[in-house]
Amino acid sequence: MTDVQLEQNQEEKKWARRAHISTLLTYPMALLPFPFYFSSLGAMVYPFVMWLSRTKSSYSAKQSLEAMYLQALLSLGYFGFGTKFGEDRVLLVFSYVLMAFLHVIFLGIAIYRTTIGKPHHYPFSFFPLLFSSHQTKENWNELKKKFEDKVEFSEYKSQMEKLDTYRLSTEKDSKSLTDVGLQGLCNEYLHSLSDLRVKLAEDPLAYRKAKQFLNYFPETVSKILNQYIRVNQNTNTPEADKRKSELNSLLSEVIKTTEQVRNKLKADETLNLDVEITAMKKNIEFGGY
């Protein structure tokens, strides 16, 4: 991983942690002259603003949604207990302390997982599903109008659907990795891939320049990762260490290429990935994948 990539990865994890930690604003806001559950709901503003300010497909933005969900749960809990036990001070204090205790437990888990770069979801979380479905659901009829050639549109649609399939497959496989470093690389690759996916949805005609990447890299990464998981059940052997090093190198190169494609598409520059694909094929052959 390059220094720039490492810095970006650390920045994403830092903002993700901030989003979760911001839910602690619930308690100083209790000093305001409003009902406690109302102050708790007001603490949702910070993760919401963070979600608005971050790239919607980024790790930090998704974790901001989770922080919003946790804050909504807290507000609902405090409102429910406040309504139920408003006239019984003992039960009210006990229920509020219980909510605060559960809050700290959930928050501690979230901070740990975001520190190591893992995606975190609170129990029964539904906010990310609502937003992600809104982001990734295309109106194919509208997109079709941007293509003069129906065959090209069909190819575009097919490639976008395959990209989603490989992305989900890679996300699933990355969760099976026991090495934190490799899992961080996979998350970084998935973030870049998601940003590229958003760009191709916003500007479908940019697909023409991204064809070379789409035809090779997503499927190749998915296959390599799947094979790596199959052959590395025992992580304490020299062979496993060798495979880990090879996969680290391959993923770093793919991340670099994905960023290159994304940046060139944004700058409306031409793309030629012959050198990158040839190098990747040689590395794959050398590694015996």
PDB file of C-alpha atoms in Angstrom:
ATOM      1  CA  MET A   1       0.000   0.000   0.000  1.00  0.00           C
ATOM      2  CA  THR A   2       1.406   3.401  -0.955  1.00  0.00           C
ATOM      3  CA  ASP A   3       1.794   6.229   1.554  1.00  0.00           C
ATOM      4  CA  VAL A   4      -1.072   8.141  -0.099  1.00  0.00           C
ATOM      5  CA  GLN A   5      -3.369   5.114  -0.004  1.00  0.00           C
ATOM      6  CA  LEU A   6      -2.441   4.408   3.615  1.00  0.00           C
ATOM      7  CA  GLU A   7      -3.159   8.028   4.546  1.00  0.00           C
ATOM      8  CA  GLN A   8      -6.552   7.902   2.783  1.00  0.00           C
ATOM      9  CA  ASN A   9      -7.403   4.642   4.517  1.00  0.00           C
ATOM     10  CA  GLN A  10      -6.492   6.077   7.928  1.00  0.00           C
ATOM     11  CA  GLU A  11      -8.522   9.211   7.173  1.00  0.00           C
ATOM     12  CA  GLU A  12     -11.616   7.127   6.360  1.00  0.00           C
ATOM     13  CA  LYS A  13     -11.265   5.143   9.593  1.00  0.00           C
ATOM     14  CA  LYS A  14     -10.774   8.355  11.587  1.00  0.00           C
ATOM     15  CA  TRP A  15     -13.980   9.928  10.255  1.00  0.00           C
ATOM     16  CA  ALA A  16     -15.879   6.668  10.757  1.00  0.00           C
ATOM     17  CA  ARG A  17     -14.841   6.593  14.425  1.00  0.00           C
ATOM     18  CA  ARG A  18     -15.824  10.237  14.825  1.00  0.00           C
ATOM     19  CA  ALA A  19     -19.300   9.479  13.519  1.00  0.00           C
ATOM     20  CA  HIS A  20     -19.868   6.771  16.126  1.00  0.00           C
ATOM     21  CA  ILE A  21     -18.273   8.744  18.967  1.00  0.00           C
ATOM     22  CA  SER A  22     -20.517  11.704  18.141  1.00  0.00           C
ATOM     23  CA  THR A  23     -23.458   9.755  19.605  1.00  0.00           C
ATOM     24  CA  LEU A  24     -21.976  10.571  23.042  1.00  0.00           C
ATOM     25  CA  LEU A  25     -23.182  14.146  22.472  1.00  0.00           C
ATOM     26  CA  THR A  26     -26.500  12.776  23.742  1.00  0.00           C
ATOM     27  CA  TYR A  27     -25.382  13.307  27.340  1.00  0.00           C
ATOM     28  CA  PRO A  28     -24.001  16.885  27.359  1.00  0.00           C
ATOM     29  CA  MET A  29     -27.065  17.862  25.292  1.00  0.00           C
ATOM     30  CA  ALA A  30     -29.184  16.597  28.191  1.00  0.00           C
ATOM     31  CA  LEU A  31     -28.192  19.825  29.976  1.00  0.00           C
ATOM     32  CA  LEU A  32     -30.310  21.772  27.516  1.00  0.00           C
ATOM     33  CA  PRO A  33     -33.824  22.792  28.641  1.00  0.00           C
ATOM     34  CA  PHE A  34     -35.539  20.117  26.534  1.00  0.00           C
ATOM     35  CA  PRO A  35     -36.801  16.598  27.234  1.00  0.00           C
ATOM     36  CA  PHE A  36     -33.895  14.130  27.289  1.00  0.00           C
ATOM     37  CA  TYR A  37     -35.143  12.093  24.317  1.00  0.00           C
ATOM     38  CA  PHE A  38     -35.417  15.315  22.287  1.00  0.00           C
ATOM     39  CA  SER A  39     -31.813  16.219  23.073  1.00  0.00           C
ATOM     40  CA  SER A  40     -30.806  12.685  22.131  1.00  0.00           C
ATOM     41  CA  LEU A  41     -32.493  13.044  18.772  1.00  0.00           C
ATOM     42  CA  GLY A  42     -30.707  16.353  18.242  1.00  0.00           C
ATOM     43  CA  ALA A  43     -27.349  14.567  18.564  1.00  0.00           C
ATOM     44  CA  MET A  44     -28.151  12.865  15.250  1.00  0.00           C
ATOM     45  CA  VAL A  45     -27.247  16.094  13.452  1.00  0.00           C
ATOM     46  CA  TYR A  46     -23.482  15.498  13.562  1.00  0.00           C
ATOM     47  CA  PRO A  47     -23.405  12.055  11.837  1.00  0.00           C
ATOM     48  CA  PHE A  48     -26.033  13.313   9.384  1.00  0.00           C
ATOM     49  CA  VAL A  49     -23.867  16.298   8.413  1.00  0.00           C
ATOM     50  CA  MET A  50     -20.883  13.965   8.115  1.00  0.00           C
ATOM     51  CA  TRP A  51     -22.850  11.666   5.800  1.00  0.00           C
ATOM     52  CA  LEU A  52     -23.744  14.652   3.620  1.00  0.00           C
ATOM     53  CA  SER A  53     -20.124  15.819   3.459  1.00  0.00           C
ATOM     54  CA  ARG A  54     -18.503  12.465   2.623  1.00  0.00           C
ATOM     55  CA  THR A  55     -18.506  10.519  -0.647  1.00  0.00           C
ATOM     56  CA  LYS A  56     -21.726   8.518  -0.371  1.00  0.00           C
ATOM     57  CA  SER A  57     -20.103   5.190  -1.242  1.00  0.00           C
ATOM     58  CA  SER A  58     -17.165   5.690   1.143  1.00  0.00           C
ATOM     59  CA  TYR A  59     -16.514   3.726   4.309  1.00  0.00           C
ATOM     60  CA  SER A  60     -16.942   6.796   6.539  1.00  0.00           C
ATOM     61  CA  ALA A  61     -20.276   7.722   4.937  1.00  0.00           C
ATOM     62  CA  LYS A  62     -21.685   4.231   5.475  1.00  0.00           C
ATOM     63  CA  GLN A  63     -20.545   4.271   9.096  1.00  0.00           C
ATOM     64  CA  SER A  64     -22.175   7.695   9.523  1.00  0.00           C
ATOM     65  CA  LEU A  65     -25.466   6.063   8.557  1.00  0.00           C
ATOM     66  CA  GLU A  66     -24.888   3.433  11.223  1.00  0.00           C
ATOM     67  CA  ALA A  67     -24.223   6.167  13.800  1.00  0.00           C
ATOM     68  CA  MET A  68     -27.493   7.850  12.788  1.00  0.00           C
ATOM     69  CA  TYR A  69     -29.287   4.534  13.259  1.00  0.00           C
ATOM     70  CA  LEU A  70     -27.794   4.082  16.747  1.00  0.00           C
ATOM     71  CA  GLN A  71     -28.811   7.619  17.683  1.00  0.00           C
ATOM     72  CA  ALA A  72     -32.367   6.951  16.488  1.00  0.00           C
ATOM     73  CA  LEU A  73     -32.492   3.798  18.632  1.00  0.00           C
ATOM     74  CA  LEU A  74     -31.274   5.734  21.676  1.00  0.00           C
ATOM     75  CA  SER A  75     -33.869   8.453  21.174  1.00  0.00           C
ATOM     76  CA  LEU A  76     -36.630   5.877  20.808  1.00  0.00           C
ATOM     77  CA  GLY A  77     -35.478   4.059  23.940  1.00  0.00           C
ATOM     78  CA  TYR A  78     -35.248   7.188  26.053  1.00  0.00           C
ATOM     79  CA  PHE A  79     -38.624   8.366  24.787  1.00  0.00           C
ATOM     80  CA  GLY A  80     -40.239   4.998  25.556  1.00  0.00           C
ATOM     81  CA  PHE A  81     -38.798   4.719  29.049  1.00  0.00           C
ATOM     82  CA  GLY A  82     -39.520   8.378  29.761  1.00  0.00           C
ATOM     83  CA  THR A  83     -43.163   7.896  28.812  1.00  0.00           C
ATOM     84  CA  LYS A  84     -43.509   4.588  30.670  1.00  0.00           C
ATOM     85  CA  PHE A  85     -41.755   5.484  33.919  1.00  0.00           C
ATOM     86  CA  GLY A  86     -42.155   9.256  33.997  1.00  0.00           C
ATOM     87  CA  GLU A  87     -43.883   9.125  37.356  1.00  0.00           C
ATOM     88  CA  ASP A  88     -41.539   6.586  38.947  1.00  0.00           C
ATOM     89  CA  ARG A  89     -38.140   8.195  39.499  1.00  0.00           C
ATOM     90  CA  VAL A  90     -36.386   4.971  40.546  1.00  0.00           C
ATOM     91  CA  LEU A  91     -37.434   2.986  37.478  1.00  0.00           C
ATOM     92  CA  LEU A  92     -36.801   5.974  35.239  1.00  0.00           C
ATOM     93  CA  VAL A  93     -33.213   6.404  36.460  1.00  0.00           C
ATOM     94  CA  PHE A  94     -32.619   2.630  36.267  1.00  0.00           C
ATOM     95  CA  SER A  95     -33.929   2.429  32.685  1.00  0.00           C
ATOM     96  CA  TYR A  96     -31.853   5.442  31.607  1.00  0.00           C
ATOM     97  CA  VAL A  97     -28.703   3.949  33.163  1.00  0.00           C
ATOM     98  CA  LEU A  98     -29.442   0.672  31.358  1.00  0.00           C
ATOM     99  CA  MET A  99     -29.772   2.517  28.045  1.00  0.00           C
ATOM    100  CA  ALA A 100     -26.506   4.360  28.661  1.00  0.00           C
ATOM    101  CA  PHE A 101     -24.761   1.071  29.499  1.00  0.00           C
ATOM    102  CA  LEU A 102     -25.994  -0.596  26.293  1.00  0.00           C
ATOM    103  CA  HIS A 103     -24.971   2.521  24.385  1.00  0.00           C
ATOM    104  CA  VAL A 104     -21.396   2.267  25.691  1.00  0.00           C
ATOM    105  CA  ILE A 105     -21.220  -1.467  24.847  1.00  0.00           C
ATOM    106  CA  PHE A 106     -22.473  -0.973  21.273  1.00  0.00           C
ATOM    107  CA  LEU A 107     -20.253   2.068  20.830  1.00  0.00           C
ATOM    108  CA  GLY A 108     -17.160   0.232  22.067  1.00  0.00           C
ATOM    109  CA  ILE A 109     -17.674  -2.532  19.504  1.00  0.00           C
ATOM    110  CA  ALA A 110     -18.207   0.032  16.746  1.00  0.00           C
ATOM    111  CA  ILE A 111     -15.040   1.948  17.640  1.00  0.00           C
ATOM    112  CA  TYR A 112     -12.987  -1.260  17.694  1.00  0.00           C
ATOM    113  CA  ARG A 113     -14.268  -2.414  14.302  1.00  0.00           C
ATOM    114  CA  THR A 114     -13.800   0.978  12.634  1.00  0.00           C
ATOM    115  CA  THR A 115     -10.283   1.216  14.091  1.00  0.00           C
ATOM    116  CA  ILE A 116      -9.309  -1.927  12.161  1.00  0.00           C
ATOM    117  CA  GLY A 117     -11.306  -0.860   9.106  1.00  0.00           C
ATOM    118  CA  LYS A 118     -14.098  -3.434   9.267  1.00  0.00           C
ATOM    119  CA  PRO A 119     -17.670  -2.510   8.260  1.00  0.00           C
ATOM    120  CA  HIS A 120     -19.839  -2.294  11.365  1.00  0.00           C
ATOM    121  CA  HIS A 121     -23.603  -2.755  11.533  1.00  0.00           C
ATOM    122  CA  TYR A 122     -25.743  -2.311  14.631  1.00  0.00           C
ATOM    123  CA  PRO A 123     -28.455  -4.940  15.332  1.00  0.00           C
ATOM    124  CA  PHE A 124     -31.356  -4.793  12.856  1.00  0.00           C
ATOM    125  CA  SER A 125     -29.837  -1.783  11.105  1.00  0.00           C
ATOM    126  CA  PHE A 126     -31.986  -0.601   8.204  1.00  0.00           C
ATOM    127  CA  PHE A 127     -30.764   2.939   7.398  1.00  0.00           C
ATOM    128  CA  PRO A 128     -27.852   1.782   5.177  1.00  0.00           C
ATOM    129  CA  LEU A 129     -30.167  -0.511   3.238  1.00  0.00           C
ATOM    130  CA  LEU A 130     -32.547   2.348   2.499  1.00  0.00           C
ATOM    131  CA  PHE A 131     -29.821   4.684   1.295  1.00  0.00           C
ATOM    132  CA  SER A 132     -27.777   2.085  -0.573  1.00  0.00           C
ATOM    133  CA  SER A 133     -30.826   0.832  -2.452  1.00  0.00           C
ATOM    134  CA  HIS A 134     -31.549   4.433  -3.429  1.00  0.00           C
ATOM    135  CA  GLN A 135     -27.997   4.923  -4.633  1.00  0.00           C
ATOM    136  CA  THR A 136     -27.581   1.732  -6.661  1.00  0.00           C
ATOM    137  CA  LYS A 137     -31.025   1.373  -8.195  1.00  0.00           C
ATOM    138  CA  GLU A 138     -30.848   2.623 -11.763  1.00  0.00           C
ATOM    139  CA  ASN A 139     -33.658   3.741 -14.009  1.00  0.00           C
ATOM    140  CA  TRP A 140     -32.543   1.706 -16.988  1.00  0.00           C
ATOM    141  CA  ASN A 141     -35.109   3.320 -19.287  1.00  0.00           C
ATOM    142  CA  GLU A 142     -33.644   6.756 -18.592  1.00  0.00           C
ATOM    143  CA  LEU A 143     -30.074   5.539 -18.982  1.00  0.00           C
ATOM    144  CA  LYS A 144     -30.955   3.853 -22.262  1.00  0.00           C
ATOM    145  CA  LYS A 145     -31.768   7.245 -23.789  1.00  0.00           C
ATOM    146  CA  LYS A 146     -28.131   8.286 -23.418  1.00  0.00           C
ATOM    147  CA  PHE A 147     -26.971   5.524 -25.758  1.00  0.00           C
ATOM    148  CA  GLU A 148     -27.506   5.759 -29.487  1.00  0.00           C
ATOM    149  CA  ASP A 149     -26.604   2.101 -29.927  1.00  0.00           C
ATOM    150  CA  LYS A 150     -28.968  -0.395 -28.236  1.00  0.00           C
ATOM    151  CA  VAL A 151     -26.288  -3.086 -28.346  1.00  0.00           C
ATOM    152  CA  GLU A 152     -23.881  -0.838 -26.472  1.00  0.00           C
ATOM    153  CA  PHE A 153     -26.534  -0.081 -23.857  1.00  0.00           C
ATOM    154  CA  SER A 154     -27.158  -3.810 -23.357  1.00  0.00           C
ATOM    155  CA  GLU A 155     -23.432  -4.308 -22.920  1.00  0.00           C
ATOM    156  CA  TYR A 156     -23.287  -1.421 -20.436  1.00  0.00           C
ATOM    157  CA  LYS A 157     -26.179  -2.807 -18.406  1.00  0.00           C
ATOM    158  CA  SER A 158     -24.684  -6.297 -18.396  1.00  0.00           C
ATOM    159  CA  GLN A 159     -21.305  -5.008 -17.247  1.00  0.00           C
ATOM    160  CA  MET A 160     -22.851  -2.913 -14.459  1.00  0.00           C
ATOM    161  CA  GLU A 161     -24.803  -5.908 -13.183  1.00  0.00           C
ATOM    162  CA  LYS A 162     -21.687  -8.094 -13.323  1.00  0.00           C
ATOM    163  CA  LEU A 163     -19.740  -5.401 -11.493  1.00  0.00           C
ATOM    164  CA  ASP A 164     -22.319  -5.463  -8.695  1.00  0.00           C
ATOM    165  CA  THR A 165     -22.094  -9.258  -8.546  1.00  0.00           C
ATOM    166  CA  TYR A 166     -18.299  -9.270  -8.299  1.00  0.00           C
ATOM    167  CA  ARG A 167     -18.347  -6.440  -5.796  1.00  0.00           C
ATOM    168  CA  LEU A 168     -20.732  -8.322  -3.490  1.00  0.00           C
ATOM    169  CA  SER A 169     -18.725 -11.514  -3.926  1.00  0.00           C
ATOM    170  CA  THR A 170     -15.483  -9.747  -3.046  1.00  0.00           C
ATOM    171  CA  GLU A 171     -17.100  -8.067  -0.047  1.00  0.00           C
ATOM    172  CA  LYS A 172     -18.305 -11.448   1.209  1.00  0.00           C
ATOM    173  CA  ASP A 173     -14.913 -13.108   0.690  1.00  0.00           C
ATOM    174  CA  SER A 174     -13.052 -10.242   2.361  1.00  0.00           C
ATOM    175  CA  LYS A 175     -14.974 -10.919   5.571  1.00  0.00           C
ATOM    176  CA  SER A 176     -13.474 -14.429   5.605  1.00  0.00           C
ATOM    177  CA  LEU A 177      -9.935 -13.076   5.762  1.00  0.00           C
ATOM    178  CA  THR A 178      -8.235 -13.407   9.137  1.00  0.00           C
ATOM    179  CA  ASP A 179      -5.397 -11.010   8.322  1.00  0.00           C
ATOM    180  CA  VAL A 180      -6.331  -7.431   9.262  1.00  0.00           C
ATOM    181  CA  GLY A 181      -3.935  -5.921   6.715  1.00  0.00           C
ATOM    182  CA  LEU A 182      -5.405  -7.895   3.822  1.00  0.00           C
ATOM    183  CA  GLN A 183      -8.917  -7.107   4.978  1.00  0.00           C
ATOM    184  CA  GLY A 184      -8.026  -3.408   5.021  1.00  0.00           C
ATOM    185  CA  LEU A 185      -6.722  -3.663   1.458  1.00  0.00           C
ATOM    186  CA  CYS A 186      -9.925  -5.392   0.353  1.00  0.00           C
ATOM    187  CA  ASN A 187     -12.012  -2.665   1.976  1.00  0.00           C
ATOM    188  CA  GLU A 188      -9.933  -0.003   0.244  1.00  0.00           C
ATOM    189  CA  TYR A 189     -10.371  -1.760  -3.108  1.00  0.00           C
ATOM    190  CA  LEU A 190     -14.136  -2.031  -2.532  1.00  0.00           C
ATOM    191  CA  HIS A 191     -14.343   1.679  -1.691  1.00  0.00           C
ATOM    192  CA  SER A 192     -12.571   2.584  -4.939  1.00  0.00           C
ATOM    193  CA  LEU A 193     -14.758   0.164  -6.883  1.00  0.00           C
ATOM    194  CA  SER A 194     -17.905   1.672  -5.364  1.00  0.00           C
ATOM    195  CA  ASP A 195     -16.780   5.179  -6.290  1.00  0.00           C
ATOM    196  CA  LEU A 196     -16.123   3.992  -9.850  1.00  0.00           C
ATOM    197  CA  ARG A 197     -19.574   2.390  -9.902  1.00  0.00           C
ATOM    198  CA  VAL A 198     -21.180   5.685  -8.870  1.00  0.00           C
ATOM    199  CA  LYS A 199     -19.236   7.539 -11.585  1.00  0.00           C
ATOM    200  CA  LEU A 200     -20.433   5.086 -14.270  1.00  0.00           C
ATOM    201  CA  ALA A 201     -24.019   5.445 -13.062  1.00  0.00           C
ATOM    202  CA  GLU A 202     -23.812   9.240 -13.174  1.00  0.00           C
ATOM    203  CA  ASP A 203     -22.044   9.310 -16.543  1.00  0.00           C
ATOM    204  CA  PRO A 204     -22.960   6.091 -18.439  1.00  0.00           C
ATOM    205  CA  LEU A 205     -21.034   7.082 -21.563  1.00  0.00           C
ATOM    206  CA  ALA A 206     -17.811   6.994 -19.526  1.00  0.00           C
ATOM    207  CA  TYR A 207     -18.313   3.235 -19.671  1.00  0.00           C
ATOM    208  CA  ARG A 208     -16.673   3.257 -23.106  1.00  0.00           C
ATOM    209  CA  LYS A 209     -13.359   4.251 -21.505  1.00  0.00           C
ATOM    210  CA  ALA A 210     -13.728   1.862 -18.567  1.00  0.00           C
ATOM    211  CA  LYS A 211     -14.473  -1.268 -20.632  1.00  0.00           C
ATOM    212  CA  GLN A 212     -10.931  -2.565 -20.471  1.00  0.00           C
ATOM    213  CA  PHE A 213     -10.937  -2.345 -16.671  1.00  0.00           C
ATOM    214  CA  LEU A 214     -14.410  -3.843 -16.282  1.00  0.00           C
ATOM    215  CA  ASN A 215     -13.645  -6.747 -18.596  1.00  0.00           C
ATOM    216  CA  TYR A 216     -10.673  -7.882 -16.566  1.00  0.00           C
ATOM    217  CA  PHE A 217     -10.066  -6.582 -13.035  1.00  0.00           C
ATOM    218  CA  PRO A 218     -13.290  -7.153 -10.995  1.00  0.00           C
ATOM    219  CA  GLU A 219     -13.637 -10.778 -12.089  1.00  0.00           C
ATOM    220  CA  THR A 220      -9.914 -11.453 -11.704  1.00  0.00           C
ATOM    221  CA  VAL A 221      -9.788 -10.058  -8.155  1.00  0.00           C
ATOM    222  CA  SER A 222     -12.858 -12.076  -7.181  1.00  0.00           C
ATOM    223  CA  LYS A 223     -11.314 -15.309  -8.489  1.00  0.00           C
ATOM    224  CA  ILE A 224      -7.917 -14.684  -6.881  1.00  0.00           C
ATOM    225  CA  LEU A 225      -9.462 -13.862  -3.516  1.00  0.00           C
ATOM    226  CA  ASN A 226     -11.717 -16.916  -3.656  1.00  0.00           C
ATOM    227  CA  GLN A 227      -8.767 -19.176  -4.468  1.00  0.00           C
ATOM    228  CA  TYR A 228      -6.623 -17.602  -1.767  1.00  0.00           C
ATOM    229  CA  ILE A 229      -9.260 -18.359   0.873  1.00  0.00           C
ATOM    230  CA  ARG A 230      -9.561 -21.967  -0.298  1.00  0.00           C
ATOM    231  CA  VAL A 231      -5.834 -22.749  -0.165  1.00  0.00           C
ATOM    232  CA  ASN A 232      -5.021 -20.855   3.042  1.00  0.00           C
ATOM    233  CA  GLN A 233      -7.000 -22.655   5.705  1.00  0.00           C
ATOM    234  CA  ASN A 234      -3.847 -22.972   7.826  1.00  0.00           C
ATOM    235  CA  THR A 235      -2.403 -19.493   8.379  1.00  0.00           C
ATOM    236  CA  ASN A 236       0.743 -20.629  10.192  1.00  0.00           C
ATOM    237  CA  THR A 237       2.607 -22.292   7.321  1.00  0.00           C
ATOM    238  CA  PRO A 238       5.344 -20.765   5.137  1.00  0.00           C
ATOM    239  CA  GLU A 239       3.100 -21.342   2.113  1.00  0.00           C
ATOM    240  CA  ALA A 240       0.338 -19.303   3.746  1.00  0.00           C
ATOM    241  CA  ASP A 241       2.759 -16.450   4.460  1.00  0.00           C
ATOM    242  CA  LYS A 242       3.929 -16.538   0.848  1.00  0.00           C
ATOM    243  CA  ARG A 243       0.325 -16.436  -0.427  1.00  0.00           C
ATOM    244  CA  LYS A 244      -0.459 -13.572   1.924  1.00  0.00           C
ATOM    245  CA  SER A 245       2.461 -11.570   0.589  1.00  0.00           C
ATOM    246  CA  GLU A 246       1.443 -12.292  -3.018  1.00  0.00           C
ATOM    247  CA  LEU A 247      -2.156 -11.279  -2.421  1.00  0.00           C
ATOM    248  CA  ASN A 248      -1.008  -8.126  -0.640  1.00  0.00           C
ATOM    249  CA  SER A 249       1.021  -7.167  -3.707  1.00  0.00           C
ATOM    250  CA  LEU A 250      -1.777  -8.027  -6.156  1.00  0.00           C
ATOM    251  CA  LEU A 251      -4.416  -6.088  -4.229  1.00  0.00           C
ATOM    252  CA  SER A 252      -2.135  -3.062  -3.929  1.00  0.00           C
ATOM    253  CA  GLU A 253      -1.660  -3.037  -7.708  1.00  0.00           C
ATOM    254  CA  VAL A 254      -5.406  -3.400  -8.337  1.00  0.00           C
ATOM    255  CA  ILE A 255      -6.173  -0.542  -5.930  1.00  0.00           C
ATOM    256  CA  LYS A 256      -3.657   1.652  -7.748  1.00  0.00           C
ATOM    257  CA  THR A 257      -5.210   0.755 -11.118  1.00  0.00           C
ATOM    258  CA  THR A 258      -8.774   1.305  -9.872  1.00  0.00           C
ATOM    259  CA  GLU A 259      -7.821   4.750  -8.560  1.00  0.00           C
ATOM    260  CA  GLN A 260      -6.133   5.511 -11.877  1.00  0.00           C
ATOM    261  CA  VAL A 261      -9.263   4.564 -13.821  1.00  0.00           C
ATOM    262  CA  ARG A 262     -11.534   6.546 -11.532  1.00  0.00           C
ATOM    263  CA  ASN A 263      -9.353   9.668 -11.656  1.00  0.00           C
ATOM    264  CA  LYS A 264      -8.953   9.546 -15.432  1.00  0.00           C
ATOM    265  CA  LEU A 265     -12.695   9.159 -15.922  1.00  0.00           C
ATOM    266  CA  LYS A 266     -13.312  12.168 -13.698  1.00  0.00           C
ATOM    267  CA  ALA A 267     -10.759  14.153 -15.689  1.00  0.00           C
ATOM    268  CA  ASP A 268     -12.249  12.846 -18.958  1.00  0.00           C
ATOM    269  CA  GLU A 269      -8.893  11.445 -20.040  1.00  0.00           C
ATOM    270  CA  THR A 270      -8.240   8.462 -22.278  1.00  0.00           C
ATOM    271  CA  LEU A 271      -7.339   5.100 -20.773  1.00  0.00           C
ATOM    272  CA  ASN A 272      -5.036   2.322 -21.870  1.00  0.00           C
ATOM    273  CA  LEU A 273      -4.475  -0.470 -19.355  1.00  0.00           C
ATOM    274  CA  ASP A 274      -2.468  -2.854 -21.550  1.00  0.00           C
ATOM    275  CA  VAL A 275       0.633  -2.466 -19.376  1.00  0.00           C
ATOM    276  CA  GLU A 276      -1.307  -2.946 -16.111  1.00  0.00           C
ATOM    277  CA  ILE A 277      -3.152  -6.017 -17.386  1.00  0.00           C
ATOM    278  CA  THR A 278       0.046  -7.600 -18.752  1.00  0.00           C
ATOM    279  CA  ALA A 279       1.814  -7.010 -15.415  1.00  0.00           C
ATOM    280  CA  MET A 280      -1.143  -8.441 -13.499  1.00  0.00           C
ATOM    281  CA  LYS A 281      -1.208 -11.564 -15.669  1.00  0.00           C
ATOM    282  CA  LYS A 282       2.512 -12.113 -15.099  1.00  0.00           C
ATOM    283  CA  ASN A 283       2.104 -11.702 -11.331  1.00  0.00           C
ATOM    284  CA  ILE A 284      -0.819 -14.122 -11.305  1.00  0.00           C
ATOM    285  CA  GLU A 285       1.144 -16.664 -13.336  1.00  0.00           C
ATOM    286  CA  PHE A 286       4.194 -16.229 -11.095  1.00  0.00           C
ATOM    287  CA  GLY A 287       2.051 -16.749  -7.986  1.00  0.00           C
ATOM    288  CA  GLY A 288       0.484 -19.893  -9.403  1.00  0.00           C
ATOM    289  CA  TYR A 289      -3.093 -18.626  -9.164  1.00  0.00           C
TER     290      TYR A 289
END
